[in-house]
Amino acid sequence: MQKQAPIHIGIIMDGNGRWACYRNMARTQGHLEGLKTAKRIVKASSDRGIPFLTLYAFSTENWKRTAEEVNFIMGLIRQHLLAQMDFYRENQIRLRFAGSLSSLSKDIADVIHEALSITASFSKMQVILAINYGGRDEIIRAANRLISVGLPITEETINKNLDNPDVPDPDLIIRTAGEYRTSNFLLWEAAYAEYYISDKLWPDFLEEDFDAALSAFQKRIRRFGGLKDEQNH
Ligand code: FPP
């Protein structure tokens, strides 16, 4: 039985829109509630000593949504980063970024830069915000960097040219809202991640649901393509 806690958890925070629709509210209200859940689960992860948490806040495909929704999500992220630095300081959480920062608008990119710099020395936990992130895009950017410096494309050189090469691969990926899809999240890094799907919509996802995911992870037997220990002779 797998007893260890995950070192790195990734979360696909799905179901904000449905949460709002079921209540006859605008989809944006779902994102507002979703942000509260994100903060709750960051705190829960920190309290449980999880060293790395990646939150899929905005994908490279999310630009297909209406301008109103896109602007609302960007504004929400910006406001959160402007208002919550005390929370990250109190909990000693370092913020990191995954995705394509250069194609975000300057007002959001500046606030992200500032948040990364303010929290750079905090060392209890790292939260990686995946914004304008796509797994394919990340691999393409890594490959292009290698081509531009004339290095061969190998597993090692790609690893070293991902957005956060020092962050270990995710052990556990949680997706909410009952969807069984990877949706372009950490495609390279999740090669051996365990997946956990919760039927809860993201705004309804509580600490106890997070704990259920951690318990399920501990029951998984991870072989990384090899054999179980007892079969290894
Ligand atoms: C997916 O639900 C959710 C998103 C695309 C946006 C999530 C972003 C936040 C909650 C902000 C997070 C910010 C920080 C700083 C952590 P959906 O709209 O796809 O839901 P649906 O499938 O029910 O429509």
PDB file of C-alpha atoms and ligand atoms in Angstrom:
ATOM      1  CA  MET A   1       0.000   0.000   0.000  1.00  0.00           C
ATOM      2  CA  GLN A   2       1.187   3.504  -0.898  1.00  0.00           C
ATOM      3  CA  LYS A   3       1.658   5.259   2.461  1.00  0.00           C
ATOM      4  CA  GLN A   4       3.403   8.438   1.486  1.00  0.00           C
ATOM      5  CA  ALA A   5       1.621  11.754   1.151  1.00  0.00           C
ATOM      6  CA  PRO A   6       1.923  13.379  -2.276  1.00  0.00           C
ATOM      7  CA  ILE A   7       4.761  15.883  -2.685  1.00  0.00           C
ATOM      8  CA  HIS A   8       3.085  17.710  -5.552  1.00  0.00           C
ATOM      9  CA  ILE A   9      -0.667  17.919  -6.189  1.00  0.00           C
ATOM     10  CA  GLY A  10      -2.206  19.451  -9.304  1.00  0.00           C
ATOM     11  CA  ILE A  11      -5.848  20.515  -9.351  1.00  0.00           C
ATOM     12  CA  ILE A  12      -8.175  21.003 -12.321  1.00  0.00           C
ATOM     13  CA  MET A  13     -10.772  23.241 -10.675  1.00  0.00           C
ATOM     14  CA  ASP A  14     -13.826  22.330 -12.747  1.00  0.00           C
ATOM     15  CA  GLY A  15     -17.518  23.089 -12.300  1.00  0.00           C
ATOM     16  CA  ASN A  16     -17.671  26.804 -11.469  1.00  0.00           C
ATOM     17  CA  GLY A  17     -19.979  27.530 -14.392  1.00  0.00           C
ATOM     18  CA  ARG A  18     -22.333  24.648 -13.547  1.00  0.00           C
ATOM     19  CA  TRP A  19     -22.428  25.683  -9.887  1.00  0.00           C
ATOM     20  CA  ALA A  20     -23.673  29.122 -10.965  1.00  0.00           C
ATOM     21  CA  CYS A  21     -26.095  27.793 -13.637  1.00  0.00           C
ATOM     22  CA  TYR A  22     -27.778  25.461 -11.114  1.00  0.00           C
ATOM     23  CA  ARG A  23     -28.458  28.561  -8.997  1.00  0.00           C
ATOM     24  CA  ASN A  24     -29.636  30.742 -11.903  1.00  0.00           C
ATOM     25  CA  MET A  25     -26.610  32.956 -11.400  1.00  0.00           C
ATOM     26  CA  ALA A  26     -24.135  34.349 -13.922  1.00  0.00           C
ATOM     27  CA  ARG A  27     -21.172  32.032 -14.598  1.00  0.00           C
ATOM     28  CA  THR A  28     -18.897  34.713 -13.149  1.00  0.00           C
ATOM     29  CA  GLN A  29     -20.466  34.135  -9.705  1.00  0.00           C
ATOM     30  CA  GLY A  30     -19.258  30.550  -9.945  1.00  0.00           C
ATOM     31  CA  HIS A  31     -15.700  31.767 -10.496  1.00  0.00           C
ATOM     32  CA  LEU A  32     -16.016  34.098  -7.507  1.00  0.00           C
ATOM     33  CA  GLU A  33     -17.003  31.120  -5.322  1.00  0.00           C
ATOM     34  CA  GLY A  34     -14.319  29.036  -6.999  1.00  0.00           C
ATOM     35  CA  LEU A  35     -11.666  31.494  -5.901  1.00  0.00           C
ATOM     36  CA  LYS A  36     -12.832  31.097  -2.275  1.00  0.00           C
ATOM     37  CA  THR A  37     -12.432  27.339  -2.649  1.00  0.00           C
ATOM     38  CA  ALA A  38      -8.955  27.813  -4.137  1.00  0.00           C
ATOM     39  CA  LYS A  39      -7.870  29.800  -1.062  1.00  0.00           C
ATOM     40  CA  ARG A  40      -9.459  27.191   1.252  1.00  0.00           C
ATOM     41  CA  ILE A  41      -7.603  24.341  -0.455  1.00  0.00           C
ATOM     42  CA  VAL A  42      -4.296  26.243  -0.556  1.00  0.00           C
ATOM     43  CA  LYS A  43      -4.615  26.681   3.238  1.00  0.00           C
ATOM     44  CA  ALA A  44      -5.600  23.031   3.693  1.00  0.00           C
ATOM     45  CA  SER A  45      -2.580  21.930   1.638  1.00  0.00           C
ATOM     46  CA  SER A  46      -0.271  24.161   3.636  1.00  0.00           C
ATOM     47  CA  ASP A  47      -1.724  22.876   6.943  1.00  0.00           C
ATOM     48  CA  ARG A  48      -1.193  19.286   5.768  1.00  0.00           C
ATOM     49  CA  GLY A  49       2.428  19.955   4.793  1.00  0.00           C
ATOM     50  CA  ILE A  50       2.010  19.462   1.031  1.00  0.00           C
ATOM     51  CA  PRO A  51       5.141  21.050  -0.479  1.00  0.00           C
ATOM     52  CA  PHE A  52       3.817  21.850  -4.006  1.00  0.00           C
ATOM     53  CA  LEU A  53       0.329  22.617  -5.325  1.00  0.00           C
ATOM     54  CA  THR A  54      -0.448  23.589  -8.933  1.00  0.00           C
ATOM     55  CA  LEU A  55      -3.805  25.239  -9.628  1.00  0.00           C
ATOM     56  CA  TYR A  56      -5.109  25.295 -13.196  1.00  0.00           C
ATOM     57  CA  ALA A  57      -6.602  28.797 -13.153  1.00  0.00           C
ATOM     58  CA  PHE A  58      -6.785  29.585 -16.891  1.00  0.00           C
ATOM     59  CA  SER A  59      -5.928  27.361 -19.835  1.00  0.00           C
ATOM     60  CA  THR A  60      -4.669  28.323 -23.292  1.00  0.00           C
ATOM     61  CA  GLU A  61      -8.121  27.167 -24.505  1.00  0.00           C
ATOM     62  CA  ASN A  62     -10.080  29.337 -22.035  1.00  0.00           C
ATOM     63  CA  TRP A  63      -9.612  32.331 -24.397  1.00  0.00           C
ATOM     64  CA  LYS A  64     -12.506  30.816 -26.396  1.00  0.00           C
ATOM     65  CA  ARG A  65     -14.935  31.952 -23.676  1.00  0.00           C
ATOM     66  CA  THR A  66     -16.779  35.267 -23.888  1.00  0.00           C
ATOM     67  CA  ALA A  67     -14.709  38.422 -23.357  1.00  0.00           C
ATOM     68  CA  GLU A  68     -16.840  39.122 -20.288  1.00  0.00           C
ATOM     69  CA  GLU A  69     -15.937  35.804 -18.648  1.00  0.00           C
ATOM     70  CA  VAL A  70     -12.249  36.007 -19.623  1.00  0.00           C
ATOM     71  CA  ASN A  71     -11.988  39.567 -18.265  1.00  0.00           C
ATOM     72  CA  PHE A  72     -13.766  38.544 -15.085  1.00  0.00           C
ATOM     73  CA  ILE A  73     -11.390  35.628 -14.398  1.00  0.00           C
ATOM     74  CA  MET A  74      -8.326  37.790 -15.135  1.00  0.00           C
ATOM     75  CA  GLY A  75      -9.703  40.526 -12.864  1.00  0.00           C
ATOM     76  CA  LEU A  76     -10.363  37.970 -10.127  1.00  0.00           C
ATOM     77  CA  ILE A  77      -6.801  36.657 -10.283  1.00  0.00           C
ATOM     78  CA  ARG A  78      -5.439  40.214 -10.280  1.00  0.00           C
ATOM     79  CA  GLN A  79      -7.561  41.296  -7.311  1.00  0.00           C
ATOM     80  CA  HIS A  80      -6.658  38.158  -5.396  1.00  0.00           C
ATOM     81  CA  LEU A  81      -2.945  38.754  -5.885  1.00  0.00           C
ATOM     82  CA  LEU A  82      -3.251  42.425  -4.915  1.00  0.00           C
ATOM     83  CA  ALA A  83      -5.306  41.708  -1.790  1.00  0.00           C
ATOM     84  CA  GLN A  84      -3.930  38.459  -0.407  1.00  0.00           C
ATOM     85  CA  MET A  85      -0.209  38.981   0.077  1.00  0.00           C
ATOM     86  CA  ASP A  86      -0.685  38.895   3.880  1.00  0.00           C
ATOM     87  CA  PHE A  87      -2.240  35.425   3.535  1.00  0.00           C
ATOM     88  CA  TYR A  88       0.788  34.166   1.575  1.00  0.00           C
ATOM     89  CA  ARG A  89       3.200  35.854   4.018  1.00  0.00           C
ATOM     90  CA  GLU A  90       1.443  34.440   7.126  1.00  0.00           C
ATOM     91  CA  ASN A  91       1.505  30.945   5.660  1.00  0.00           C
ATOM     92  CA  GLN A  92       4.976  31.368   4.137  1.00  0.00           C
ATOM     93  CA  ILE A  93       3.722  30.303   0.709  1.00  0.00           C
ATOM     94  CA  ARG A  94       5.825  31.060  -2.343  1.00  0.00           C
ATOM     95  CA  LEU A  95       3.891  31.747  -5.548  1.00  0.00           C
ATOM     96  CA  ARG A  96       5.197  30.461  -8.866  1.00  0.00           C
ATOM     97  CA  PHE A  97       3.811  30.754 -12.387  1.00  0.00           C
ATOM     98  CA  ALA A  98       3.322  28.233 -15.184  1.00  0.00           C
ATOM     99  CA  GLY A  99       2.186  29.248 -18.644  1.00  0.00           C
ATOM    100  CA  SER A 100       2.831  31.936 -21.184  1.00  0.00           C
ATOM    101  CA  LEU A 101       3.199  35.192 -19.275  1.00  0.00           C
ATOM    102  CA  SER A 102       4.259  37.258 -22.296  1.00  0.00           C
ATOM    103  CA  SER A 103       0.842  37.038 -23.963  1.00  0.00           C
ATOM    104  CA  LEU A 104      -1.093  38.182 -20.890  1.00  0.00           C
ATOM    105  CA  SER A 105      -2.097  41.832 -20.686  1.00  0.00           C
ATOM    106  CA  LYS A 106       0.424  44.093 -18.963  1.00  0.00           C
ATOM    107  CA  ASP A 107      -1.803  44.900 -15.974  1.00  0.00           C
ATOM    108  CA  ILE A 108      -2.149  41.229 -14.994  1.00  0.00           C
ATOM    109  CA  ALA A 109       1.436  40.301 -15.940  1.00  0.00           C
ATOM    110  CA  ASP A 110       2.780  43.119 -13.733  1.00  0.00           C
ATOM    111  CA  VAL A 111       0.730  41.973 -10.728  1.00  0.00           C
ATOM    112  CA  ILE A 112       1.873  38.368 -11.226  1.00  0.00           C
ATOM    113  CA  HIS A 113       5.537  39.496 -11.411  1.00  0.00           C
ATOM    114  CA  GLU A 114       5.075  41.496  -8.224  1.00  0.00           C
ATOM    115  CA  ALA A 115       3.436  38.558  -6.365  1.00  0.00           C
ATOM    116  CA  LEU A 116       6.235  36.192  -7.431  1.00  0.00           C
ATOM    117  CA  SER A 117       8.823  38.652  -6.234  1.00  0.00           C
ATOM    118  CA  ILE A 118       7.107  39.436  -2.867  1.00  0.00           C
ATOM    119  CA  THR A 119       6.761  35.725  -2.045  1.00  0.00           C
ATOM    120  CA  ALA A 120      10.096  34.564  -3.517  1.00  0.00           C
ATOM    121  CA  SER A 121      11.746  33.939  -0.141  1.00  0.00           C
ATOM    122  CA  PHE A 122       8.760  32.149   1.489  1.00  0.00           C
ATOM    123  CA  SER A 123       9.652  28.525   1.969  1.00  0.00           C
ATOM    124  CA  LYS A 124       6.922  26.492   3.700  1.00  0.00           C
ATOM    125  CA  MET A 125       5.098  25.625   0.492  1.00  0.00           C
ATOM    126  CA  GLN A 126       4.976  26.524  -3.202  1.00  0.00           C
ATOM    127  CA  VAL A 127       1.757  27.247  -5.086  1.00  0.00           C
ATOM    128  CA  ILE A 128       2.123  27.259  -8.846  1.00  0.00           C
ATOM    129  CA  LEU A 129      -0.529  29.276 -10.649  1.00  0.00           C
ATOM    130  CA  ALA A 130      -1.128  27.866 -14.125  1.00  0.00           C
ATOM    131  CA  ILE A 131      -2.472  30.839 -16.071  1.00  0.00           C
ATOM    132  CA  ASN A 132      -2.611  30.951 -19.872  1.00  0.00           C
ATOM    133  CA  TYR A 133      -1.182  27.458 -19.442  1.00  0.00           C
ATOM    134  CA  GLY A 134      -1.420  24.500 -21.788  1.00  0.00           C
ATOM    135  CA  GLY A 135       0.622  21.320 -21.552  1.00  0.00           C
ATOM    136  CA  ARG A 136       1.192  21.261 -25.307  1.00  0.00           C
ATOM    137  CA  ASP A 137       2.204  24.916 -25.312  1.00  0.00           C
ATOM    138  CA  GLU A 138       4.685  24.286 -22.498  1.00  0.00           C
ATOM    139  CA  ILE A 139       6.279  21.375 -24.397  1.00  0.00           C
ATOM    140  CA  ILE A 140       6.434  23.417 -27.625  1.00  0.00           C
ATOM    141  CA  ARG A 141       8.063  26.344 -25.809  1.00  0.00           C
ATOM    142  CA  ALA A 142      10.614  23.977 -24.231  1.00  0.00           C
ATOM    143  CA  ALA A 143      11.370  22.361 -27.634  1.00  0.00           C
ATOM    144  CA  ASN A 144      11.771  25.757 -29.302  1.00  0.00           C
ATOM    145  CA  ARG A 145      14.200  26.900 -26.598  1.00  0.00           C
ATOM    146  CA  LEU A 146      16.261  23.753 -27.229  1.00  0.00           C
ATOM    147  CA  ILE A 147      16.234  24.319 -30.998  1.00  0.00           C
ATOM    148  CA  SER A 148      17.274  27.961 -30.523  1.00  0.00           C
ATOM    149  CA  VAL A 149      20.386  26.939 -28.539  1.00  0.00           C
ATOM    150  CA  GLY A 150      21.083  23.877 -30.697  1.00  0.00           C
ATOM    151  CA  LEU A 151      20.599  21.267 -27.985  1.00  0.00           C
ATOM    152  CA  PRO A 152      19.232  17.784 -28.748  1.00  0.00           C
ATOM    153  CA  ILE A 153      15.660  16.983 -27.728  1.00  0.00           C
ATOM    154  CA  THR A 154      15.845  14.366 -24.983  1.00  0.00           C
ATOM    155  CA  GLU A 155      13.779  13.622 -21.904  1.00  0.00           C
ATOM    156  CA  GLU A 156      16.407  15.345 -19.777  1.00  0.00           C
ATOM    157  CA  THR A 157      16.701  18.501 -21.892  1.00  0.00           C
ATOM    158  CA  ILE A 158      12.916  18.861 -22.109  1.00  0.00           C
ATOM    159  CA  ASN A 159      12.625  18.405 -18.317  1.00  0.00           C
ATOM    160  CA  LYS A 160      15.163  21.163 -17.822  1.00  0.00           C
ATOM    161  CA  ASN A 161      13.291  23.563 -20.104  1.00  0.00           C
ATOM    162  CA  LEU A 162       9.801  23.254 -18.682  1.00  0.00           C
ATOM    163  CA  ASP A 163       8.273  26.279 -16.949  1.00  0.00           C
ATOM    164  CA  ASN A 164       9.389  25.192 -13.465  1.00  0.00           C
ATOM    165  CA  PRO A 165      12.156  22.624 -13.957  1.00  0.00           C
ATOM    166  CA  ASP A 166      12.948  22.374 -10.246  1.00  0.00           C
ATOM    167  CA  VAL A 167       9.369  21.446  -9.286  1.00  0.00           C
ATOM    168  CA  PRO A 168       8.938  17.664  -8.988  1.00  0.00           C
ATOM    169  CA  ASP A 169       6.387  15.923 -11.201  1.00  0.00           C
ATOM    170  CA  PRO A 170       2.881  15.818  -9.719  1.00  0.00           C
ATOM    171  CA  ASP A 171       2.054  12.654  -7.767  1.00  0.00           C
ATOM    172  CA  LEU A 172      -1.656  13.338  -7.646  1.00  0.00           C
ATOM    173  CA  ILE A 173      -3.979  15.230  -9.986  1.00  0.00           C
ATOM    174  CA  ILE A 174      -7.418  16.052  -8.626  1.00  0.00           C
ATOM    175  CA  ARG A 175     -10.229  17.020 -10.973  1.00  0.00           C
ATOM    176  CA  THR A 176     -13.628  18.142  -9.753  1.00  0.00           C
ATOM    177  CA  ALA A 177     -17.097  18.130 -11.354  1.00  0.00           C
ATOM    178  CA  GLY A 178     -16.950  14.459 -12.306  1.00  0.00           C
ATOM    179  CA  GLU A 179     -15.052  14.939 -15.568  1.00  0.00           C
ATOM    180  CA  TYR A 180     -12.530  12.298 -16.682  1.00  0.00           C
ATOM    181  CA  ARG A 181     -10.270  14.438 -18.861  1.00  0.00           C
ATOM    182  CA  THR A 182      -6.743  15.849 -18.641  1.00  0.00           C
ATOM    183  CA  SER A 183      -7.685  19.029 -20.577  1.00  0.00           C
ATOM    184  CA  ASN A 184      -4.077  19.842 -21.508  1.00  0.00           C
ATOM    185  CA  PHE A 185      -2.936  20.039 -17.852  1.00  0.00           C
ATOM    186  CA  LEU A 186       0.698  19.134 -17.056  1.00  0.00           C
ATOM    187  CA  LEU A 187       0.782  16.709 -19.983  1.00  0.00           C
ATOM    188  CA  TRP A 188       4.521  16.042 -19.738  1.00  0.00           C
ATOM    189  CA  GLU A 189       4.831  16.139 -15.955  1.00  0.00           C
ATOM    190  CA  ALA A 190       1.788  13.949 -15.213  1.00  0.00           C
ATOM    191  CA  ALA A 191       3.213  10.891 -16.992  1.00  0.00           C
ATOM    192  CA  TYR A 192       2.982   8.847 -13.774  1.00  0.00           C
ATOM    193  CA  ALA A 193       0.531  10.936 -11.746  1.00  0.00           C
ATOM    194  CA  GLU A 194      -2.369   9.274  -9.982  1.00  0.00           C
ATOM    195  CA  TYR A 195      -5.726  10.804 -10.941  1.00  0.00           C
ATOM    196  CA  TYR A 196      -8.571  11.396  -8.508  1.00  0.00           C
ATOM    197  CA  ILE A 197     -11.958  12.564  -9.788  1.00  0.00           C
ATOM    198  CA  SER A 198     -14.424  14.163  -7.392  1.00  0.00           C
ATOM    199  CA  ASP A 199     -18.077  14.554  -8.314  1.00  0.00           C
ATOM    200  CA  LYS A 200     -18.252  17.763  -6.311  1.00  0.00           C
ATOM    201  CA  LEU A 201     -18.331  21.025  -8.264  1.00  0.00           C
ATOM    202  CA  TRP A 202     -15.258  23.109  -7.439  1.00  0.00           C
ATOM    203  CA  PRO A 203     -17.111  25.772  -5.371  1.00  0.00           C
ATOM    204  CA  ASP A 204     -18.536  22.928  -3.223  1.00  0.00           C
ATOM    205  CA  PHE A 205     -15.169  21.182  -2.733  1.00  0.00           C
ATOM    206  CA  LEU A 206     -14.314  21.146   0.987  1.00  0.00           C
ATOM    207  CA  GLU A 207     -11.298  20.210   3.120  1.00  0.00           C
ATOM    208  CA  GLU A 208     -12.953  16.844   3.767  1.00  0.00           C
ATOM    209  CA  ASP A 209     -13.127  16.207   0.009  1.00  0.00           C
ATOM    210  CA  PHE A 210      -9.455  17.107  -0.256  1.00  0.00           C
ATOM    211  CA  ASP A 211      -8.722  14.672   2.576  1.00  0.00           C
ATOM    212  CA  ALA A 212     -10.708  11.974   0.734  1.00  0.00           C
ATOM    213  CA  ALA A 213      -8.423  12.515  -2.286  1.00  0.00           C
ATOM    214  CA  LEU A 214      -5.340  12.218  -0.063  1.00  0.00           C
ATOM    215  CA  SER A 215      -6.668   8.970   1.473  1.00  0.00           C
ATOM    216  CA  ALA A 216      -7.434   7.530  -1.961  1.00  0.00           C
ATOM    217  CA  PHE A 217      -3.898   8.397  -3.081  1.00  0.00           C
ATOM    218  CA  GLN A 218      -2.429   6.556  -0.098  1.00  0.00           C
ATOM    219  CA  LYS A 219      -4.229   3.384  -1.193  1.00  0.00           C
ATOM    220  CA  ARG A 220      -2.833   3.490  -4.721  1.00  0.00           C
ATOM    221  CA  ILE A 221       0.007   1.181  -5.673  1.00  0.00           C
ATOM    222  CA  ARG A 222       2.431   3.060  -7.898  1.00  0.00           C
ATOM    223  CA  ARG A 223       4.688   0.986 -10.103  1.00  0.00           C
ATOM    224  CA  PHE A 224       5.998   3.624 -12.542  1.00  0.00           C
ATOM    225  CA  GLY A 225       5.906   1.002 -15.285  1.00  0.00           C
ATOM    226  CA  GLY A 226       7.767  -1.564 -13.176  1.00  0.00           C
ATOM    227  CA  LEU A 227       6.542  -4.274 -10.848  1.00  0.00           C
ATOM    228  CA  LYS A 228       5.143  -4.184  -7.341  1.00  0.00           C
ATOM    229  CA  ASP A 229       7.888  -4.703  -4.696  1.00  0.00           C
ATOM    230  CA  GLU A 230       6.659  -8.203  -3.878  1.00  0.00           C
ATOM    231  CA  GLN A 231       6.813  -9.157  -7.579  1.00  0.00           C
ATOM    232  CA  ASN A 232      10.358  -7.837  -7.880  1.00  0.00           C
ATOM    233  CA  HIS A 233      12.188 -11.120  -7.334  1.00  0.00           C
TER     234      HIS A 233
HETATM  235  C1  FPP B   1     -13.417  25.888 -14.523  1.00  0.00           C
HETATM  236  O1  FPP B   1     -14.804  25.902 -14.326  1.00  0.00           O
HETATM  237  C2  FPP B   1     -12.801  27.056 -13.885  1.00  0.00           C
HETATM  238  C3  FPP B   1     -12.072  28.012 -14.536  1.00  0.00           C
HETATM  239  C4  FPP B   1     -11.815  27.978 -15.978  1.00  0.00           C
HETATM  240  C5  FPP B   1     -11.538  29.202 -13.847  1.00  0.00           C
HETATM  241  C6  FPP B   1     -11.038  28.924 -12.465  1.00  0.00           C
HETATM  242  C7  FPP B   1     -10.338  30.088 -11.927  1.00  0.00           C
HETATM  243  C8  FPP B   1     -10.448  30.512 -10.657  1.00  0.00           C
HETATM  244  C9  FPP B   1     -11.343  29.874  -9.666  1.00  0.00           C
HETATM  245  C10 FPP B   1      -9.575  31.608 -10.186  1.00  0.00           C
HETATM  246  C11 FPP B   1      -8.387  30.992  -9.517  1.00  0.00           C
HETATM  247  C12 FPP B   1      -7.427  32.013  -9.116  1.00  0.00           C
HETATM  248  C13 FPP B   1      -6.369  31.827  -8.293  1.00  0.00           C
HETATM  249  C14 FPP B   1      -5.510  32.980  -7.989  1.00  0.00           C
HETATM  250  C15 FPP B   1      -6.074  30.524  -7.688  1.00  0.00           C
HETATM  251  P1  FPP B   1     -15.772  25.973 -15.598  1.00  0.00           P
HETATM  252  O2  FPP B   1     -16.117  27.402 -15.834  1.00  0.00           O
HETATM  253  O3  FPP B   1     -15.123  25.292 -16.752  1.00  0.00           O
HETATM  254  O4  FPP B   1     -17.012  25.171 -15.083  1.00  0.00           O
HETATM  255  P2  FPP B   1     -18.119  24.433 -15.991  1.00  0.00           P
HETATM  256  O5  FPP B   1     -17.417  23.293 -16.661  1.00  0.00           O
HETATM  257  O6  FPP B   1     -19.132  24.000 -15.000  1.00  0.00           O
HETATM  258  O7  FPP B   1     -18.624  25.452 -16.963  1.00  0.00           O
END
